[in-house]
Coordinates of C-alpha atoms and ligand atoms in Angstrom, one line a residue:
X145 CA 146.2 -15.3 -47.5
X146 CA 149.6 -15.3 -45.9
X147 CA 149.1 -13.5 -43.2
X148 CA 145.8 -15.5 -42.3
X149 CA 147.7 -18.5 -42.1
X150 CA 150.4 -17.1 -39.9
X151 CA 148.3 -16.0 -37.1
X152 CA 146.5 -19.5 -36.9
X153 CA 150.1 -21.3 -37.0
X154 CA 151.4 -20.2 -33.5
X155 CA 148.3 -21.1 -31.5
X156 CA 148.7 -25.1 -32.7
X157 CA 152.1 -24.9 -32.5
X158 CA 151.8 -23.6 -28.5
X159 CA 150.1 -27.0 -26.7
X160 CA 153.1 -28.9 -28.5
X161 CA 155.4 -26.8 -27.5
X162 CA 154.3 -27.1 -23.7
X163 CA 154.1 -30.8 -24.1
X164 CA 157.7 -30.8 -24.7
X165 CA 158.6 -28.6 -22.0
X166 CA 156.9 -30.4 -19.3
X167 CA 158.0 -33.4 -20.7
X168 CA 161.8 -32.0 -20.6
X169 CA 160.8 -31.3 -16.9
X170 CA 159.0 -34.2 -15.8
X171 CA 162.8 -36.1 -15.8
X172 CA 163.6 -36.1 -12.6
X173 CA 167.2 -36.4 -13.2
X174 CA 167.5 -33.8 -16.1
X175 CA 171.1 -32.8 -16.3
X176 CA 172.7 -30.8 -19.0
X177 CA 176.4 -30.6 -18.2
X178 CA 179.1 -33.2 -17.9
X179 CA 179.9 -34.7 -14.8
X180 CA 181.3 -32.7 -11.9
X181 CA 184.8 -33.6 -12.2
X182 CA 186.6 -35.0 -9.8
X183 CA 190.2 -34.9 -10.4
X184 CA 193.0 -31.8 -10.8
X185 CA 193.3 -32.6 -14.7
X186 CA 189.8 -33.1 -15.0
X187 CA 188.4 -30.1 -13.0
X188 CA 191.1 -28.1 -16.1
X189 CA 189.4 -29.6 -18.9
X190 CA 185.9 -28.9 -17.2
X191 CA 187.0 -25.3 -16.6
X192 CA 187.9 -25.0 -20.1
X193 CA 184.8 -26.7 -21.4
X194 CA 183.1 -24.2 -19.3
X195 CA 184.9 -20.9 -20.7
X196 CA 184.3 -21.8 -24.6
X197 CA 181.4 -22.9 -23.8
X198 CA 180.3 -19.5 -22.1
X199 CA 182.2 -18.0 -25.0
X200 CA 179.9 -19.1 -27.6
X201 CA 177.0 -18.9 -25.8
X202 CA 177.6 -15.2 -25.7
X203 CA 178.0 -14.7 -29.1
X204 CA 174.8 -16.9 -30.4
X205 CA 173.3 -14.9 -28.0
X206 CA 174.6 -11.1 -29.6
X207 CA 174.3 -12.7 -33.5
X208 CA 171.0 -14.1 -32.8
X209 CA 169.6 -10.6 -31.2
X210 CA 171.2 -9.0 -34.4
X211 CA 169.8 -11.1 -36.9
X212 CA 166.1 -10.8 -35.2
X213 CA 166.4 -7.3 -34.8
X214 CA 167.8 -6.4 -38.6
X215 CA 164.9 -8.3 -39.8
X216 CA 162.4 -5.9 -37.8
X217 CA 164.1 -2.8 -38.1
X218 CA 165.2 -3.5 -41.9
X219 CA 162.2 -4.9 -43.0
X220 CA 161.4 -4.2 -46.7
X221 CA 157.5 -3.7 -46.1
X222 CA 158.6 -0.6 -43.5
X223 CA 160.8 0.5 -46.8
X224 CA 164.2 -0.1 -45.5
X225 CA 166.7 0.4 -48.3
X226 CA 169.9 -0.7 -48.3
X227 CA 172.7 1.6 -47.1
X228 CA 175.4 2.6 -49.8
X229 CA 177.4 4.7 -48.0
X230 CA 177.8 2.0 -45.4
X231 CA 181.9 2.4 -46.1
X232 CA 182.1 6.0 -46.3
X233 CA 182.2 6.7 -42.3
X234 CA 184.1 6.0 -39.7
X235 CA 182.8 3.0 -38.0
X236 CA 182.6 1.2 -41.7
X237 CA 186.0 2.1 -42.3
X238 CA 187.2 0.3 -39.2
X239 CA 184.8 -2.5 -38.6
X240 CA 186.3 -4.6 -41.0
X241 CA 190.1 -4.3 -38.7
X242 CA 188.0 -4.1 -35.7
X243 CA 185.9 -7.3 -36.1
X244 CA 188.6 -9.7 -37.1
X245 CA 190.4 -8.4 -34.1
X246 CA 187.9 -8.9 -31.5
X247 CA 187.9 -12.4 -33.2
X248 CA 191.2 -13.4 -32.9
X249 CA 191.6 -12.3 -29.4
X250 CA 188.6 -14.8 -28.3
X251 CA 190.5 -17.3 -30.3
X252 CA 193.8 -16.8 -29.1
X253 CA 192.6 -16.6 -25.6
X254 CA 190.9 -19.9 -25.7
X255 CA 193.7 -21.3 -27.5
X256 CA 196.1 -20.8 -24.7
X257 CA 193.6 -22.0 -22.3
X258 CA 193.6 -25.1 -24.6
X259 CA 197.2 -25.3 -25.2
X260 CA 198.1 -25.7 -21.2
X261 CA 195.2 -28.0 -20.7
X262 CA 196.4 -29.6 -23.3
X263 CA 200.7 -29.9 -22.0
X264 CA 199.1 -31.2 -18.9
X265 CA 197.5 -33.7 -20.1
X266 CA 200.0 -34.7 -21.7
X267 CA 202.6 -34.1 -18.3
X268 CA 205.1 -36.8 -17.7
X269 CA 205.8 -35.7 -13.7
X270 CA 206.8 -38.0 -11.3
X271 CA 204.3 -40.5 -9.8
X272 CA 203.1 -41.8 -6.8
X273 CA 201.2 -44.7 -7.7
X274 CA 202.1 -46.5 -11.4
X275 CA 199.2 -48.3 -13.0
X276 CA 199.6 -50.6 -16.2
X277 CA 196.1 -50.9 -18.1
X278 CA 195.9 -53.4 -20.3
X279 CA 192.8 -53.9 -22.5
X280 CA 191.6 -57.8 -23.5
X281 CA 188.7 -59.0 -25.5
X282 CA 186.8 -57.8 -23.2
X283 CA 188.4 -57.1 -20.1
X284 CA 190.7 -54.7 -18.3
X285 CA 193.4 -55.8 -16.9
X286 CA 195.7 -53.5 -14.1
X287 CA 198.7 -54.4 -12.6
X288 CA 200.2 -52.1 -10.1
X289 CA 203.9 -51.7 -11.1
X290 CA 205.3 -50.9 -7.2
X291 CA 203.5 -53.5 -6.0
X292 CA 203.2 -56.2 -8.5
X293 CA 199.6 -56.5 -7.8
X294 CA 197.5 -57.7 -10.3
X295 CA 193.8 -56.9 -10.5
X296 CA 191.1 -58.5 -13.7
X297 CA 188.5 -56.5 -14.2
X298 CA 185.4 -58.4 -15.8
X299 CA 181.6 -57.0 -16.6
X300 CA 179.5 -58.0 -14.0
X301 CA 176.3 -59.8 -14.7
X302 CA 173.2 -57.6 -14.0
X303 CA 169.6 -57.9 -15.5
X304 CA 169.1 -55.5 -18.1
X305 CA 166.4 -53.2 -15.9
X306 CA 169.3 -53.1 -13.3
X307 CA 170.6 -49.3 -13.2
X308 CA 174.1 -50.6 -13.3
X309 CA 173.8 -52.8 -16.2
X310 CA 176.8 -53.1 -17.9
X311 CA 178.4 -50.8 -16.2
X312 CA 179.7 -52.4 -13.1
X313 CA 182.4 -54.9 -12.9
X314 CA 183.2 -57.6 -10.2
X315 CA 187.2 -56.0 -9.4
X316 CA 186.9 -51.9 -9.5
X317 CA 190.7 -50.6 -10.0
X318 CA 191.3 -49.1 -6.6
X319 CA 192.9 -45.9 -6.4
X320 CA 194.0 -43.4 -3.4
X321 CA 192.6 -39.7 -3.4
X322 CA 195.4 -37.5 -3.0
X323 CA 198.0 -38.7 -4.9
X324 CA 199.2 -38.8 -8.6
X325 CA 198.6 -41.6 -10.3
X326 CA 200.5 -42.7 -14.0
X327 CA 198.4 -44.7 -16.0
X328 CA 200.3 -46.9 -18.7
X329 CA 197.7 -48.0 -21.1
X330 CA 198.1 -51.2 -23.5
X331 CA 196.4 -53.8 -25.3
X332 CA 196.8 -57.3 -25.9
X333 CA 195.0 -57.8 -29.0
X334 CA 192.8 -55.2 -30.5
X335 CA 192.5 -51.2 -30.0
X336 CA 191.1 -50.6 -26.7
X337 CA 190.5 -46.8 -24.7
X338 CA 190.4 -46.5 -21.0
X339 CA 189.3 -43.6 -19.4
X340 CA 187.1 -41.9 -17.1
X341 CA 185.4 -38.7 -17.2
X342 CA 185.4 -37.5 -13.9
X343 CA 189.1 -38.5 -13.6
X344 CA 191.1 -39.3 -16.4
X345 CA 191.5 -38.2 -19.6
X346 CA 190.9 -41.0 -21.9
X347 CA 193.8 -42.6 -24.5
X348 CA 193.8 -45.1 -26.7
X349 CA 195.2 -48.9 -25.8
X350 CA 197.2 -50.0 -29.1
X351 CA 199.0 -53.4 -28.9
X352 CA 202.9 -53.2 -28.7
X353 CA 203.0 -49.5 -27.9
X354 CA 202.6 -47.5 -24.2
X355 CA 200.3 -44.5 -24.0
X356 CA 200.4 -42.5 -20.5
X357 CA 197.9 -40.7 -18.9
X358 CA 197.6 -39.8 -15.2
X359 CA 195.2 -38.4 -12.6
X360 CA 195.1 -36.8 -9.2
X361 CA 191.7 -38.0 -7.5
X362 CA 190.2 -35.2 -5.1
X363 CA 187.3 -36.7 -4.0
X364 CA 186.5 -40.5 -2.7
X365 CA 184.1 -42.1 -4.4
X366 CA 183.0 -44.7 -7.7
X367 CA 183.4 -43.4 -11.1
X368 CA 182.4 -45.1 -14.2
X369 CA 183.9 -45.2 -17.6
X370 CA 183.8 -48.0 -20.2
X371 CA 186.1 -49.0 -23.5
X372 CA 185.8 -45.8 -25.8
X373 CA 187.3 -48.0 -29.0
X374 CA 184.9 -50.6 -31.2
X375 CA 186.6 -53.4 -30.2
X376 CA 184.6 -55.8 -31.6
X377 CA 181.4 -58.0 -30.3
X378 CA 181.6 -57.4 -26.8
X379 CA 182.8 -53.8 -26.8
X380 CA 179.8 -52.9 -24.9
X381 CA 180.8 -55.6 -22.3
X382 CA 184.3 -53.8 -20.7
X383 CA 183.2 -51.1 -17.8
X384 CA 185.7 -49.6 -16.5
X385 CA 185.2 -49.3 -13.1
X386 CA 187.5 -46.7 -10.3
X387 CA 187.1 -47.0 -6.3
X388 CA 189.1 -43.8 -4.7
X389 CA 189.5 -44.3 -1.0
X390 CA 191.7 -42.2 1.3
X391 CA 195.4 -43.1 1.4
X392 CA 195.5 -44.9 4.6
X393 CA 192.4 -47.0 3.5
X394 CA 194.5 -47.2 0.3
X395 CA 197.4 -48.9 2.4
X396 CA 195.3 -51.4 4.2
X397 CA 193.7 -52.3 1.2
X398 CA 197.3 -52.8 -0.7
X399 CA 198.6 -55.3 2.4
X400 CA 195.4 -57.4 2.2
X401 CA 196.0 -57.4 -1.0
X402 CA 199.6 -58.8 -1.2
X403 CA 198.8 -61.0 1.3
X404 CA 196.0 -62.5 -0.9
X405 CA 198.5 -62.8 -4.2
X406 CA 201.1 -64.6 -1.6
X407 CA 199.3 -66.9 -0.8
X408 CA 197.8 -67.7 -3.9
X409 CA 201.2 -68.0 -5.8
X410 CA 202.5 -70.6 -3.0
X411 CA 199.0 -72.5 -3.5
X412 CA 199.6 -72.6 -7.4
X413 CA 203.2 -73.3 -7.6
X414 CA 203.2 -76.1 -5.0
X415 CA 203.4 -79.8 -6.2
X416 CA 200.3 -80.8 -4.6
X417 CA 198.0 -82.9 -6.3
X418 CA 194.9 -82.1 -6.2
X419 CA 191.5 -84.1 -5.7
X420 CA 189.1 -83.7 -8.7
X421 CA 186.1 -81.8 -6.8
X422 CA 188.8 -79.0 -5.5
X423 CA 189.5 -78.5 -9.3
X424 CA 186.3 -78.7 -10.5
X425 CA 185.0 -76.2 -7.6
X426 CA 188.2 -74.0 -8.5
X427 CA 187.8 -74.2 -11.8
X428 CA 184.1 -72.7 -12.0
X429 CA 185.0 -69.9 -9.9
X430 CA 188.1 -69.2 -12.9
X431 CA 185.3 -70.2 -15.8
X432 CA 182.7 -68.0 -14.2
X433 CA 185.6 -64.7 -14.0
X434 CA 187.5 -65.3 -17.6
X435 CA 185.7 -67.8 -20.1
X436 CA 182.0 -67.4 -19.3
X437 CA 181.2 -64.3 -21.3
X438 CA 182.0 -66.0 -24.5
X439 CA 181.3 -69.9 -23.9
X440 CA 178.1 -68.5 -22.1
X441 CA 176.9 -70.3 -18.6
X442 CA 176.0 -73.7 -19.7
X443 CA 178.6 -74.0 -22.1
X444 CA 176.5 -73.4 -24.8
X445 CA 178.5 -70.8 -26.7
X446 CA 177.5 -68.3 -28.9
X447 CA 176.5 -70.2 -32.5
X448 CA 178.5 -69.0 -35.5
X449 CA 180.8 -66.8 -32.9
X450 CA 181.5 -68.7 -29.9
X451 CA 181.9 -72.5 -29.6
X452 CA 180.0 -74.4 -27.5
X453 CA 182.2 -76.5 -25.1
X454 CA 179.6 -78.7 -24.0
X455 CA 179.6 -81.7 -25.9
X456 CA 183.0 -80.5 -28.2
X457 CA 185.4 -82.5 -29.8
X458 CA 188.6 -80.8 -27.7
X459 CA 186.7 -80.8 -24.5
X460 CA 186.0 -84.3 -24.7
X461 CA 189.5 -85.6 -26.8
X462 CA 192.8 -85.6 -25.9
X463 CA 194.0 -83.5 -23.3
X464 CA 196.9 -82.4 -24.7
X465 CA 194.5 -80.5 -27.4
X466 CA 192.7 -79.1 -24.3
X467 CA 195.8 -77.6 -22.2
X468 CA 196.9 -76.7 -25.9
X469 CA 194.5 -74.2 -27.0
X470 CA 193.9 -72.7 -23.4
X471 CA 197.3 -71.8 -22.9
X472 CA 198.6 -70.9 -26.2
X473 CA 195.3 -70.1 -27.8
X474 CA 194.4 -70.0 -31.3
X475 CA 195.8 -66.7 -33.0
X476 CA 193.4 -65.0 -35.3
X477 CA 190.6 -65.8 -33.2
X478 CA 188.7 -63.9 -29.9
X479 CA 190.4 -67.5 -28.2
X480 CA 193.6 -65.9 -25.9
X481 CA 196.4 -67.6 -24.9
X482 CA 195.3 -67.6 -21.1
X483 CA 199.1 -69.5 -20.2
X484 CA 200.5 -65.3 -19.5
X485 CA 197.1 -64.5 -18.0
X486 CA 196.4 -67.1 -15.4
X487 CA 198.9 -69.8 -13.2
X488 CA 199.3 -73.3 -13.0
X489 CA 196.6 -74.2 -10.9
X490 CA 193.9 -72.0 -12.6
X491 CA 194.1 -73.4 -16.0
X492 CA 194.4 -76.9 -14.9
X493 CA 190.9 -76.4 -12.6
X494 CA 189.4 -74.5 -15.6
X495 CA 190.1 -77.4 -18.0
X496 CA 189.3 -80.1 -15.3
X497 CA 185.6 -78.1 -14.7
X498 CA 185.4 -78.3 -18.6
X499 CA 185.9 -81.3 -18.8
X500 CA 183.5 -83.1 -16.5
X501 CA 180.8 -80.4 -17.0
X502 CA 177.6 -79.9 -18.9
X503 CA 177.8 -83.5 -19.8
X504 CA 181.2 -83.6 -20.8
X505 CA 182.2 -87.2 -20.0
X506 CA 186.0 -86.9 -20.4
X507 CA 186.6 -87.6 -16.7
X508 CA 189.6 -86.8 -16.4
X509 CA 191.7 -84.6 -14.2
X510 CA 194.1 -82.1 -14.6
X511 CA 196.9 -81.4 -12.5
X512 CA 198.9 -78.0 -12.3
X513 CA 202.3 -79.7 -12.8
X514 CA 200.3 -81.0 -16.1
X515 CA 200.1 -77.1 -17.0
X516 CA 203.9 -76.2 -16.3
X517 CA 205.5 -79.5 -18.4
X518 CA 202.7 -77.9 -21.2
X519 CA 203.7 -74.1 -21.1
Ligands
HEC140 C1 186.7 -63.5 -26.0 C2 186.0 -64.7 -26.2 C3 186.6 -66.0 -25.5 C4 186.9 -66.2 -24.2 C5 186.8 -65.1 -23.1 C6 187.3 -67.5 -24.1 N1 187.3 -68.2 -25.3 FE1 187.6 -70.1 -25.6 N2 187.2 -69.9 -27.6 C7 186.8 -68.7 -28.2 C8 186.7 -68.9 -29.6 C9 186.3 -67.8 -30.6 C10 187.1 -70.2 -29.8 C11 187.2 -70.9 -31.2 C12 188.6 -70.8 -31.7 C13 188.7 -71.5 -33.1 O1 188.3 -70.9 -34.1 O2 189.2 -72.7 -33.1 C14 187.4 -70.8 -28.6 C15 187.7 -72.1 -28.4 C16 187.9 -72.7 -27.2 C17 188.1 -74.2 -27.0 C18 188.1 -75.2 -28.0 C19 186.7 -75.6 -28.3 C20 186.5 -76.5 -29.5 O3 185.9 -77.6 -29.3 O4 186.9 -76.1 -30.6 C21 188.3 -74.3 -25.6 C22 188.5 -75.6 -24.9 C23 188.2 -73.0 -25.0 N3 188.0 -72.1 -25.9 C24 188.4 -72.8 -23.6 C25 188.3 -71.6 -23.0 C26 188.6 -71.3 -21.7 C27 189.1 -72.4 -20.6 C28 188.5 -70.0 -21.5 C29 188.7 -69.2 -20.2 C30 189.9 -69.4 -19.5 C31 188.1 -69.4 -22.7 N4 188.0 -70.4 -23.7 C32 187.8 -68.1 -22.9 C33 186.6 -67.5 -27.5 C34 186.8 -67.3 -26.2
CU141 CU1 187.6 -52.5 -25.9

C-alpha cells in the first residue's frame, strides 16, 4: 500500500512545483541579496554578511548530503546495523576533538570578522561633515552642525500605486561622496531609528541622550531608509531620504543654502507688519510642510486622534489660546511645541491661515512680533 502511494505523490506534486518556479521567475525584479552597499562601513558589514553567509551555506550543504546519503546507504530494509565498534578506531577516537575544533575555528574566525566590523561601527574618528538627526512625530529633522543649516524632512504625499509611496520626502538630507560624515542621532519625543542600508548603520533616536553613527558615501546617488522604531501612528509616515553628490556640488549646494536661511532669518526677525494675504499665503506653505499630516488637508483631522481645526473652539477663540498651544504645545499629546521648531513669522502665518481657513471666521491676523512677546 505504501509504496503505491509514494510513486503517485511526486507526479502531483511536480506541476505545483513548476508553477512556483515560474512564478519565482516571472518577477522581473527578483532579488535575493541586500542592497549593493554603498558606503566604506556598509560595503564591511555586506562583506561580512557575505562570508557567514557562505559559511553556512557550506555546511547545510555537507550536513544535508550526509543526512540524505546515511539514509540510503544505512537504510534498515538493505539491513544496515548499527556500528558498535564505532569508538574503537582511530577516526572515532578523534572525531569527537576533531569536530569541535573545526567548529570553533569557523566560529572564532567569523567572530573576529564581527568583532572589527563591529569597533568600526562603533569608531569615533574625526569628521568632515557633522550631522545632528533629530527624530519628531513624524519627521526627521537635520541640522548641519558647521554650518548651522537646518533641513525638515517631511513624507511626501504620493498616491498609493506610486512606486515611491511613502518613501520619498519633500527635503532629502544631502550629503557629499567622499568624505566622513558623523551622524548625531536624537529625538524629541518618542524612540525613533535613522538609518540607511546602503550607507549607514542604523541607531536608535532616544530623547535626552546622543547616539553616533557615521558613513563615508562612495558612490552618488538616492538611498532610502525609513524610522526602524514603532513610533506610534504615523511611524510608517517618516522616510528617510539621502542625496550624495560630489563635493564640489556639495559646496554649491551648502552656499545656496546659507544664503536661503540668511535671508529667511532677516525676513522673520524684522518688525514688518505684514498684510493678511502674505500670512495667509505663507502660512499654507508652513501648514502644508509641518501640521498637515495630522490635521489632514481640509482641516478635518483625524476623529478620535487628531482634532479637526476647522470649525474648533481655539481656532476660532481667543488668540492668545491659539499662539498658546502652537508654540508651547500640549505635553502628553502628538501636539509639539512648534515655538523651538519654527520662527516668528512662520507660526504667526500658520495661525493667521488657521484662522481664516476652512470656514474659520476668526478674522484675525497675526503678527510675528505677536509670536516673540508670546514665546
Ligand atoms: C503629530 C501630529 C500633529 C501635528 C504635526 C500637529 N498637531 Fe496640532 N494637535 C495635535 C493633537 C493630538 C492635538 C490635540 C491636543 C489636545 O489633546 O488638546 C492638536 C491640537 C492643535 C490645536 C488645538 C485644536 C483644538 O481646537 O483643540 C491647534 C490650533 C493645533 N493643533 C495647531 C497645529 C499647528 C499650527 C500645527 C503645525 C505647525 C500642528 N498643530 C501640528 C497633533 C498634531
Ligand atoms: Cu519614528
Amino acid at each position: 500500500m505504501l509504496p503505491h502511494k509514494r510513486k503517485r505523490a511526486l507526479p502531483t506534486l511536480l506541476p505545483g512545483v513548476g508553477i512556483l518556479l515560474v512564478s519565482g521567475l516571472a518577477q522581473a525584479a527578483y532579488e535575493i541579496n541586500l542592497n549593493p552597499p554603498a558606503a566604506t562601513i556598509t560595503q564591511e558589514i555586506f562583506d561580512l554578511h557575505m562570508l557567514t553567509t557562505w559559511i553556512a551555506t557550506i555546511i547545510m550543504v555537507i550536513v544535508t548530503a550526509l543526512i540524505i546519503y546515511s539514509l540510503f546507504a544505512f537504510r534498515h530494509s538493505q539491513g544496515a546495523v548499527a556500528d558498535q565498534e564505532f569508538h574503537n578506531n582511530w577516526f572515532g577516537r578523534w572525531a569527537w576533538v576533531l569536530v569541535p575544533v573545526v567548529v570553533l575555528g569557523i566560529d572564532l574566525s567569523i567572530a573576529s570578522s564581527a568583532s572589527s566590523t563591529l569597533s568600526s561601527v562603533e569608531s569615533h574618528d574625526k569628521a568632515d561633515v557633522t550631522v545632528n538627526v533629530t527624530g519628531s512625530q513624524w519627521k526627521w529633522t537635520y541640522e548641519y552642525m558647521e554650518d548651522g543649516v537646518k533641513i525638515v524632512s517631511n513624507l511626501k504625499k504620493l498616491e498609493p500605486t506610486d512606486p515611491l509611496y511613502l518613501r520619498d520626502v519633500d527635503n532629502p538630507l544631502v550629503l557629499p561622496t567622499g568624505k566622513r560624515v558623523r551622524f548625531l542621532l536624537t529625538s524629541s519625543d518618542v524612540l525613533h531609528n535613522w538609518g540607511i542600508a546602503e550607507i549607514v548603520p542604523k541607531k536608535i533616536s532616544i530623547p535626552g541622550y546622543i547616539n553616533e553613527t557615521w558613513t563615508h558615501i562612495t558612490k552618488e546617488g538616492t538611498y532610502r531608509g525609513q524610522c526602524y522604531e514603532n513610533c506610534g501612528t504615523g511611524h510608517a509616515f517618516m522616510p528617510a531620504v539621502v542625496t550624495a553628490i560630489s563635493p564640489d556640488k556639495y559646496t554649491q549646494w551648502m552656499t545656496e543654502q546659507k544664503t536661503q536661511a540668511a535671508q529667511a532669518a532677516t525676513e522673520a526677525s524684522s518688525d514688518k507688519v505684514w498684510a493678511k494675504e502674505e500670512l495667509v499665503a505663507k502660512g499654507q506653505e508652513v501648514y502644508s510642510k509641518n501640521c498637515l499630516a495630522c490635521h489632514q488637508a481640509a482641516g478635518q483631522g483625524l476623529p478620535g486622534v487628531f482634532p479637526a481645526l476647522a470649525g474648533s473652539a481655539i481656532a476660532n477663540g481667543a488668540v492668545a489660546d491659539h499662539i498658546d498651544i502652537v508654540v508651547k504645545g500640549k505635553a502628553g499629546t502628538a501636539m509639539a511645541a512648534w515655538g523651538p521648531q519654527l520662527n516668528d513669522l512662520d507660526i504667526a502665518a500658520v495661525i493667521t491661515f488657521e484662522r481664516n481657513s476652512w470656514g474659520n471666521t476668526a478674522g484675525d491676523v497675526v503678527q510675528p512680533k505677536d509670536i516673540k512677546a508670546a514665546r
